[in-house]
Amino acid sequence: VSSQDTFTMLKPATIPPTVAKLLKEREEMRGGGKFTEADGLRKKIEGLGYKIEDATGGTMVRKIDLFPYNFRR
């Protein structure tokens, strides 16, 4: 499964290669029934600032907004 087919929220060009590699490994783990390992990769990806949402149509990825509030006065 290519990242272009699987990760629909972000364009493949906006996903850093390191994250794309981890996403691919996670999909392979899930496909092989290794859900504990896949969950570990999910946490690693989230630690890099990306949220994963598994849906019927595939896995969606979005950049986590680390600073959701405007602190300006």
PDB file of N, CA and C in Angstrom:
ATOM      1  N   VAL A   1       0.852  -1.177   0.000  1.00  0.00           N
ATOM      2  CA  VAL A   1       0.000   0.000   0.000  1.00  0.00           C
ATOM      3  C   VAL A   1       0.893   1.234   0.000  1.00  0.00           C
ATOM      4  N   SER A   2       0.691   2.102  -0.925  1.00  0.00           N
ATOM      5  CA  SER A   2       1.526   3.299  -0.991  1.00  0.00           C
ATOM      6  C   SER A   2       0.954   4.393  -0.113  1.00  0.00           C
ATOM      7  N   SER A   3       1.801   5.306   0.317  1.00  0.00           N
ATOM      8  CA  SER A   3       1.330   6.405   1.157  1.00  0.00           C
ATOM      9  C   SER A   3       0.335   7.282   0.406  1.00  0.00           C
ATOM     10  N   GLN A   4       0.418   7.309  -0.910  1.00  0.00           N
ATOM     11  CA  GLN A   4      -0.508   8.113  -1.693  1.00  0.00           C
ATOM     12  C   GLN A   4      -1.921   7.547  -1.615  1.00  0.00           C
ATOM     13  N   ASP A   5      -2.078   6.251  -1.482  1.00  0.00           N
ATOM     14  CA  ASP A   5      -3.391   5.636  -1.407  1.00  0.00           C
ATOM     15  C   ASP A   5      -3.939   5.613   0.009  1.00  0.00           C
ATOM     16  N   THR A   6      -3.081   5.584   0.994  1.00  0.00           N
ATOM     17  CA  THR A   6      -3.488   5.316   2.361  1.00  0.00           C
ATOM     18  C   THR A   6      -3.720   6.568   3.193  1.00  0.00           C
ATOM     19  N   PHE A   7      -2.891   7.569   3.081  1.00  0.00           N
ATOM     20  CA  PHE A   7      -2.918   8.703   3.985  1.00  0.00           C
ATOM     21  C   PHE A   7      -3.591   9.879   3.293  1.00  0.00           C
ATOM     22  N   THR A   8      -4.863  10.105   3.635  1.00  0.00           N
ATOM     23  CA  THR A   8      -5.684  10.987   2.838  1.00  0.00           C
ATOM     24  C   THR A   8      -5.780  12.428   3.318  1.00  0.00           C
ATOM     25  N   MET A   9      -5.532  12.720   4.583  1.00  0.00           N
ATOM     26  CA  MET A   9      -5.727  14.088   5.045  1.00  0.00           C
ATOM     27  C   MET A   9      -4.597  15.014   4.620  1.00  0.00           C
ATOM     28  N   LEU A  10      -3.387  14.519   4.608  1.00  0.00           N
ATOM     29  CA  LEU A  10      -2.245  15.320   4.170  1.00  0.00           C
ATOM     30  C   LEU A  10      -1.788  14.811   2.811  1.00  0.00           C
ATOM     31  N   LYS A  11      -1.384  15.723   1.974  1.00  0.00           N
ATOM     32  CA  LYS A  11      -0.807  15.303   0.702  1.00  0.00           C
ATOM     33  C   LYS A  11       0.500  14.581   0.996  1.00  0.00           C
ATOM     34  N   PRO A  12       0.815  13.522   0.258  1.00  0.00           N
ATOM     35  CA  PRO A  12       2.046  12.762   0.526  1.00  0.00           C
ATOM     36  C   PRO A  12       3.296  13.622   0.577  1.00  0.00           C
ATOM     37  N   ALA A  13       3.337  14.684  -0.195  1.00  0.00           N
ATOM     38  CA  ALA A  13       4.528  15.535  -0.219  1.00  0.00           C
ATOM     39  C   ALA A  13       4.699  16.295   1.105  1.00  0.00           C
ATOM     40  N   THR A  14       3.624  16.437   1.890  1.00  0.00           N
ATOM     41  CA  THR A  14       3.727  17.180   3.143  1.00  0.00           C
ATOM     42  C   THR A  14       4.076  16.280   4.325  1.00  0.00           C
ATOM     43  N   ILE A  15       4.097  14.971   4.130  1.00  0.00           N
ATOM     44  CA  ILE A  15       4.477  14.044   5.187  1.00  0.00           C
ATOM     45  C   ILE A  15       5.981  13.818   5.098  1.00  0.00           C
ATOM     46  N   PRO A  16       6.719  14.144   6.156  1.00  0.00           N
ATOM     47  CA  PRO A  16       8.172  13.934   6.124  1.00  0.00           C
ATOM     48  C   PRO A  16       8.502  12.458   5.868  1.00  0.00           C
ATOM     49  N   PRO A  17       9.608  12.179   5.179  1.00  0.00           N
ATOM     50  CA  PRO A  17       9.977  10.790   4.868  1.00  0.00           C
ATOM     51  C   PRO A  17      10.051   9.883   6.092  1.00  0.00           C
ATOM     52  N   THR A  18      10.530  10.402   7.212  1.00  0.00           N
ATOM     53  CA  THR A  18      10.619   9.593   8.428  1.00  0.00           C
ATOM     54  C   THR A  18       9.236   9.145   8.880  1.00  0.00           C
ATOM     55  N   VAL A  19       8.279  10.066   8.859  1.00  0.00           N
ATOM     56  CA  VAL A  19       6.913   9.753   9.274  1.00  0.00           C
ATOM     57  C   VAL A  19       6.264   8.814   8.265  1.00  0.00           C
ATOM     58  N   ALA A  20       6.474   9.056   6.977  1.00  0.00           N
ATOM     59  CA  ALA A  20       5.906   8.186   5.938  1.00  0.00           C
ATOM     60  C   ALA A  20       6.405   6.749   6.100  1.00  0.00           C
ATOM     61  N   LYS A  21       7.669   6.590   6.432  1.00  0.00           N
ATOM     62  CA  LYS A  21       8.232   5.245   6.631  1.00  0.00           C
ATOM     63  C   LYS A  21       7.565   4.557   7.819  1.00  0.00           C
ATOM     64  N   LEU A  22       7.398   5.291   8.913  1.00  0.00           N
ATOM     65  CA  LEU A  22       6.742   4.730  10.088  1.00  0.00           C
ATOM     66  C   LEU A  22       5.286   4.383   9.802  1.00  0.00           C
ATOM     67  N   LEU A  23       4.610   5.211   9.021  1.00  0.00           N
ATOM     68  CA  LEU A  23       3.219   4.934   8.653  1.00  0.00           C
ATOM     69  C   LEU A  23       3.121   3.647   7.838  1.00  0.00           C
ATOM     70  N   LYS A  24       4.043   3.467   6.919  1.00  0.00           N
ATOM     71  CA  LYS A  24       4.046   2.260   6.107  1.00  0.00           C
ATOM     72  C   LYS A  24       4.300   1.023   6.980  1.00  0.00           C
ATOM     73  N   GLU A  25       5.272   1.125   7.884  1.00  0.00           N
ATOM     74  CA  GLU A  25       5.560   0.017   8.800  1.00  0.00           C
ATOM     75  C   GLU A  25       4.334  -0.299   9.650  1.00  0.00           C
ATOM     76  N   ARG A  26       3.637   0.743  10.105  1.00  0.00           N
ATOM     77  CA  ARG A  26       2.440   0.540  10.928  1.00  0.00           C
ATOM     78  C   ARG A  26       1.354  -0.183  10.138  1.00  0.00           C
ATOM     79  N   GLU A  27       1.150   0.207   8.895  1.00  0.00           N
ATOM     80  CA  GLU A  27       0.151  -0.461   8.058  1.00  0.00           C
ATOM     81  C   GLU A  27       0.500  -1.934   7.864  1.00  0.00           C
ATOM     82  N   GLU A  28       1.788  -2.218   7.679  1.00  0.00           N
ATOM     83  CA  GLU A  28       2.220  -3.608   7.526  1.00  0.00           C
ATOM     84  C   GLU A  28       1.960  -4.402   8.810  1.00  0.00           C
ATOM     85  N   MET A  29       2.228  -3.781   9.958  1.00  0.00           N
ATOM     86  CA  MET A  29       1.972  -4.438  11.242  1.00  0.00           C
ATOM     87  C   MET A  29       0.478  -4.730  11.402  1.00  0.00           C
ATOM     88  N   ARG A  30      -0.350  -3.741  11.103  1.00  0.00           N
ATOM     89  CA  ARG A  30      -1.795  -3.926  11.222  1.00  0.00           C
ATOM     90  C   ARG A  30      -2.272  -5.021  10.278  1.00  0.00           C
ATOM     91  N   GLY A  31      -1.748  -5.025   9.066  1.00  0.00           N
ATOM     92  CA  GLY A  31      -2.133  -6.043   8.090  1.00  0.00           C
ATOM     93  C   GLY A  31      -1.739  -7.446   8.518  1.00  0.00           C
ATOM     94  N   GLY A  32      -0.679  -7.540   9.305  1.00  0.00           N
ATOM     95  CA  GLY A  32      -0.204  -8.824   9.803  1.00  0.00           C
ATOM     96  C   GLY A  32      -0.774  -9.190  11.157  1.00  0.00           C
ATOM     97  N   GLY A  33      -1.716  -8.386  11.648  1.00  0.00           N
ATOM     98  CA  GLY A  33      -2.348  -8.680  12.928  1.00  0.00           C
ATOM     99  C   GLY A  33      -1.508  -8.340  14.141  1.00  0.00           C
ATOM    100  N   LYS A  34      -0.444  -7.581  13.957  1.00  0.00           N
ATOM    101  CA  LYS A  34       0.437  -7.202  15.068  1.00  0.00           C
ATOM    102  C   LYS A  34       0.004  -5.833  15.607  1.00  0.00           C
ATOM    103  N   PHE A  35      -1.134  -5.842  16.289  1.00  0.00           N
ATOM    104  CA  PHE A  35      -1.745  -4.589  16.706  1.00  0.00           C
ATOM    105  C   PHE A  35      -1.004  -3.897  17.846  1.00  0.00           C
ATOM    106  N   THR A  36      -0.392  -4.646  18.730  1.00  0.00           N
ATOM    107  CA  THR A  36       0.379  -4.036  19.815  1.00  0.00           C
ATOM    108  C   THR A  36       1.564  -3.260  19.247  1.00  0.00           C
ATOM    109  N   GLU A  37       2.266  -3.866  18.290  1.00  0.00           N
ATOM    110  CA  GLU A  37       3.395  -3.187  17.648  1.00  0.00           C
ATOM    111  C   GLU A  37       2.918  -1.971  16.857  1.00  0.00           C
ATOM    112  N   ALA A  38       1.769  -2.106  16.186  1.00  0.00           N
ATOM    113  CA  ALA A  38       1.205  -0.995  15.419  1.00  0.00           C
ATOM    114  C   ALA A  38       0.851   0.165  16.341  1.00  0.00           C
ATOM    115  N   ASP A  39       0.326  -0.147  17.531  1.00  0.00           N
ATOM    116  CA  ASP A  39       0.003   0.908  18.491  1.00  0.00           C
ATOM    117  C   ASP A  39       1.269   1.614  18.984  1.00  0.00           C
ATOM    118  N   GLY A  40       2.352   0.858  19.120  1.00  0.00           N
ATOM    119  CA  GLY A  40       3.626   1.471  19.497  1.00  0.00           C
ATOM    120  C   GLY A  40       4.114   2.450  18.442  1.00  0.00           C
ATOM    121  N   LEU A  41       3.946   2.087  17.175  1.00  0.00           N
ATOM    122  CA  LEU A  41       4.335   2.993  16.085  1.00  0.00           C
ATOM    123  C   LEU A  41       3.422   4.213  16.048  1.00  0.00           C
ATOM    124  N   ARG A  42       2.147   4.020  16.358  1.00  0.00           N
ATOM    125  CA  ARG A  42       1.214   5.159  16.410  1.00  0.00           C
ATOM    126  C   ARG A  42       1.725   6.176  17.433  1.00  0.00           C
ATOM    127  N   LYS A  43       2.120   5.712  18.610  1.00  0.00           N
ATOM    128  CA  LYS A  43       2.616   6.613  19.650  1.00  0.00           C
ATOM    129  C   LYS A  43       3.895   7.316  19.214  1.00  0.00           C
ATOM    130  N   LYS A  44       4.752   6.595  18.512  1.00  0.00           N
ATOM    131  CA  LYS A  44       5.995   7.191  18.017  1.00  0.00           C
ATOM    132  C   LYS A  44       5.686   8.293  16.999  1.00  0.00           C
ATOM    133  N   ILE A  45       4.740   8.021  16.101  1.00  0.00           N
ATOM    134  CA  ILE A  45       4.338   9.004  15.088  1.00  0.00           C
ATOM    135  C   ILE A  45       3.701  10.219  15.750  1.00  0.00           C
ATOM    136  N   GLU A  46       2.856   9.982  16.749  1.00  0.00           N
ATOM    137  CA  GLU A  46       2.242  11.100  17.454  1.00  0.00           C
ATOM    138  C   GLU A  46       3.299  11.927  18.185  1.00  0.00           C
ATOM    139  N   GLY A  47       4.357  11.271  18.662  1.00  0.00           N
ATOM    140  CA  GLY A  47       5.458  11.985  19.292  1.00  0.00           C
ATOM    141  C   GLY A  47       6.201  12.888  18.321  1.00  0.00           C
ATOM    142  N   LEU A  48       6.098  12.584  17.034  1.00  0.00           N
ATOM    143  CA  LEU A  48       6.711  13.410  15.995  1.00  0.00           C
ATOM    144  C   LEU A  48       5.773  14.520  15.521  1.00  0.00           C
ATOM    145  N   GLY A  49       4.568  14.577  16.119  1.00  0.00           N
ATOM    146  CA  GLY A  49       3.651  15.671  15.814  1.00  0.00           C
ATOM    147  C   GLY A  49       2.575  15.363  14.797  1.00  0.00           C
ATOM    148  N   TYR A  50       2.240  14.093  14.585  1.00  0.00           N
ATOM    149  CA  TYR A  50       1.219  13.712  13.612  1.00  0.00           C
ATOM    150  C   TYR A  50       0.178  12.822  14.256  1.00  0.00           C
ATOM    151  N   LYS A  51      -1.087  13.123  14.016  1.00  0.00           N
ATOM    152  CA  LYS A  51      -2.218  12.364  14.550  1.00  0.00           C
ATOM    153  C   LYS A  51      -2.699  11.379  13.493  1.00  0.00           C
ATOM    154  N   ILE A  52      -2.939  10.144  13.903  1.00  0.00           N
ATOM    155  CA  ILE A  52      -3.418   9.098  13.002  1.00  0.00           C
ATOM    156  C   ILE A  52      -4.865   8.789  13.343  1.00  0.00           C
ATOM    157  N   GLU A  53      -5.697   8.710  12.314  1.00  0.00           N
ATOM    158  CA  GLU A  53      -7.089   8.319  12.481  1.00  0.00           C
ATOM    159  C   GLU A  53      -7.373   7.188  11.503  1.00  0.00           C
ATOM    160  N   ASP A  54      -7.706   6.010  12.053  1.00  0.00           N
ATOM    161  CA  ASP A  54      -8.052   4.876  11.208  1.00  0.00           C
ATOM    162  C   ASP A  54      -9.536   4.961  10.869  1.00  0.00           C
ATOM    163  N   ALA A  55      -9.844   4.886   9.579  1.00  0.00           N
ATOM    164  CA  ALA A  55     -11.222   4.986   9.110  1.00  0.00           C
ATOM    165  C   ALA A  55     -11.486   3.879   8.097  1.00  0.00           C
ATOM    166  N   THR A  56     -12.722   3.719   7.741  1.00  0.00           N
ATOM    167  CA  THR A  56     -13.108   2.688   6.784  1.00  0.00           C
ATOM    168  C   THR A  56     -12.377   2.851   5.452  1.00  0.00           C
ATOM    169  N   GLY A  57     -12.203   4.074   5.008  1.00  0.00           N
ATOM    170  CA  GLY A  57     -11.562   4.335   3.723  1.00  0.00           C
ATOM    171  C   GLY A  57     -10.044   4.329   3.758  1.00  0.00           C
ATOM    172  N   GLY A  58      -9.450   4.123   4.926  1.00  0.00           N
ATOM    173  CA  GLY A  58      -7.995   4.122   5.042  1.00  0.00           C
ATOM    174  C   GLY A  58      -7.552   4.919   6.254  1.00  0.00           C
ATOM    175  N   THR A  59      -6.278   5.069   6.389  1.00  0.00           N
ATOM    176  CA  THR A  59      -5.702   5.804   7.514  1.00  0.00           C
ATOM    177  C   THR A  59      -5.537   7.259   7.124  1.00  0.00           C
ATOM    178  N   MET A  60      -5.986   8.157   8.011  1.00  0.00           N
ATOM    179  CA  MET A  60      -5.838   9.582   7.765  1.00  0.00           C
ATOM    180  C   MET A  60      -4.809  10.136   8.738  1.00  0.00           C
ATOM    181  N   VAL A  61      -4.013  11.064   8.253  1.00  0.00           N
ATOM    182  CA  VAL A  61      -2.945  11.657   9.049  1.00  0.00           C
ATOM    183  C   VAL A  61      -3.089  13.165   8.997  1.00  0.00           C
ATOM    184  N   ARG A  62      -2.884  13.784  10.166  1.00  0.00           N
ATOM    185  CA  ARG A  62      -2.892  15.244  10.182  1.00  0.00           C
ATOM    186  C   ARG A  62      -1.831  15.732  11.148  1.00  0.00           C
ATOM    187  N   LYS A  63      -1.313  16.892  10.872  1.00  0.00           N
ATOM    188  CA  LYS A  63      -0.316  17.525  11.724  1.00  0.00           C
ATOM    189  C   LYS A  63      -1.008  17.995  12.987  1.00  0.00           C
ATOM    190  N   ILE A  64      -0.402  17.695  14.127  1.00  0.00           N
ATOM    191  CA  ILE A  64      -0.955  18.136  15.404  1.00  0.00           C
ATOM    192  C   ILE A  64      -0.559  19.586  15.620  1.00  0.00           C
ATOM    193  N   ASP A  65      -1.541  20.410  15.964  1.00  0.00           N
ATOM    194  CA  ASP A  65      -1.283  21.807  16.285  1.00  0.00           C
ATOM    195  C   ASP A  65      -0.793  21.858  17.724  1.00  0.00           C
ATOM    196  N   LEU A  66       0.506  22.046  17.912  1.00  0.00           N
ATOM    197  CA  LEU A  66       1.086  22.032  19.243  1.00  0.00           C
ATOM    198  C   LEU A  66       0.752  23.282  20.047  1.00  0.00           C
ATOM    199  N   PHE A  67       0.377  24.346  19.367  1.00  0.00           N
ATOM    200  CA  PHE A  67       0.022  25.587  20.039  1.00  0.00           C
ATOM    201  C   PHE A  67      -1.330  26.058  19.525  1.00  0.00           C
ATOM    202  N   PRO A  68      -2.430  25.438  20.015  1.00  0.00           N
ATOM    203  CA  PRO A  68      -3.754  25.757  19.470  1.00  0.00           C
ATOM    204  C   PRO A  68      -4.302  27.120  19.905  1.00  0.00           C
ATOM    205  N   TYR A  69      -3.679  27.749  20.864  1.00  0.00           N
ATOM    206  CA  TYR A  69      -4.221  29.015  21.353  1.00  0.00           C
ATOM    207  C   TYR A  69      -3.333  30.175  20.923  1.00  0.00           C
ATOM    208  N   ASN A  70      -3.954  31.290  20.716  1.00  0.00           N
ATOM    209  CA  ASN A  70      -3.245  32.514  20.375  1.00  0.00           C
ATOM    210  C   ASN A  70      -2.944  33.241  21.681  1.00  0.00           C
ATOM    211  N   PHE A  71      -1.657  33.365  22.015  1.00  0.00           N
ATOM    212  CA  PHE A  71      -1.262  33.976  23.269  1.00  0.00           C
ATOM    213  C   PHE A  71      -1.036  35.488  23.140  1.00  0.00           C
ATOM    214  N   ARG A  72      -1.276  36.048  21.976  1.00  0.00           N
ATOM    215  CA  ARG A  72      -1.111  37.493  21.801  1.00  0.00           C
ATOM    216  C   ARG A  72      -2.231  38.222  22.501  1.00  0.00           C
ATOM    217  N   ARG A  73      -1.929  39.418  22.925  1.00  0.00           N
ATOM    218  CA  ARG A  73      -2.971  40.231  23.583  1.00  0.00           C
ATOM    219  C   ARG A  73      -3.546  41.197  22.612  1.00  0.00           C
TER     220      ARG A  73
END
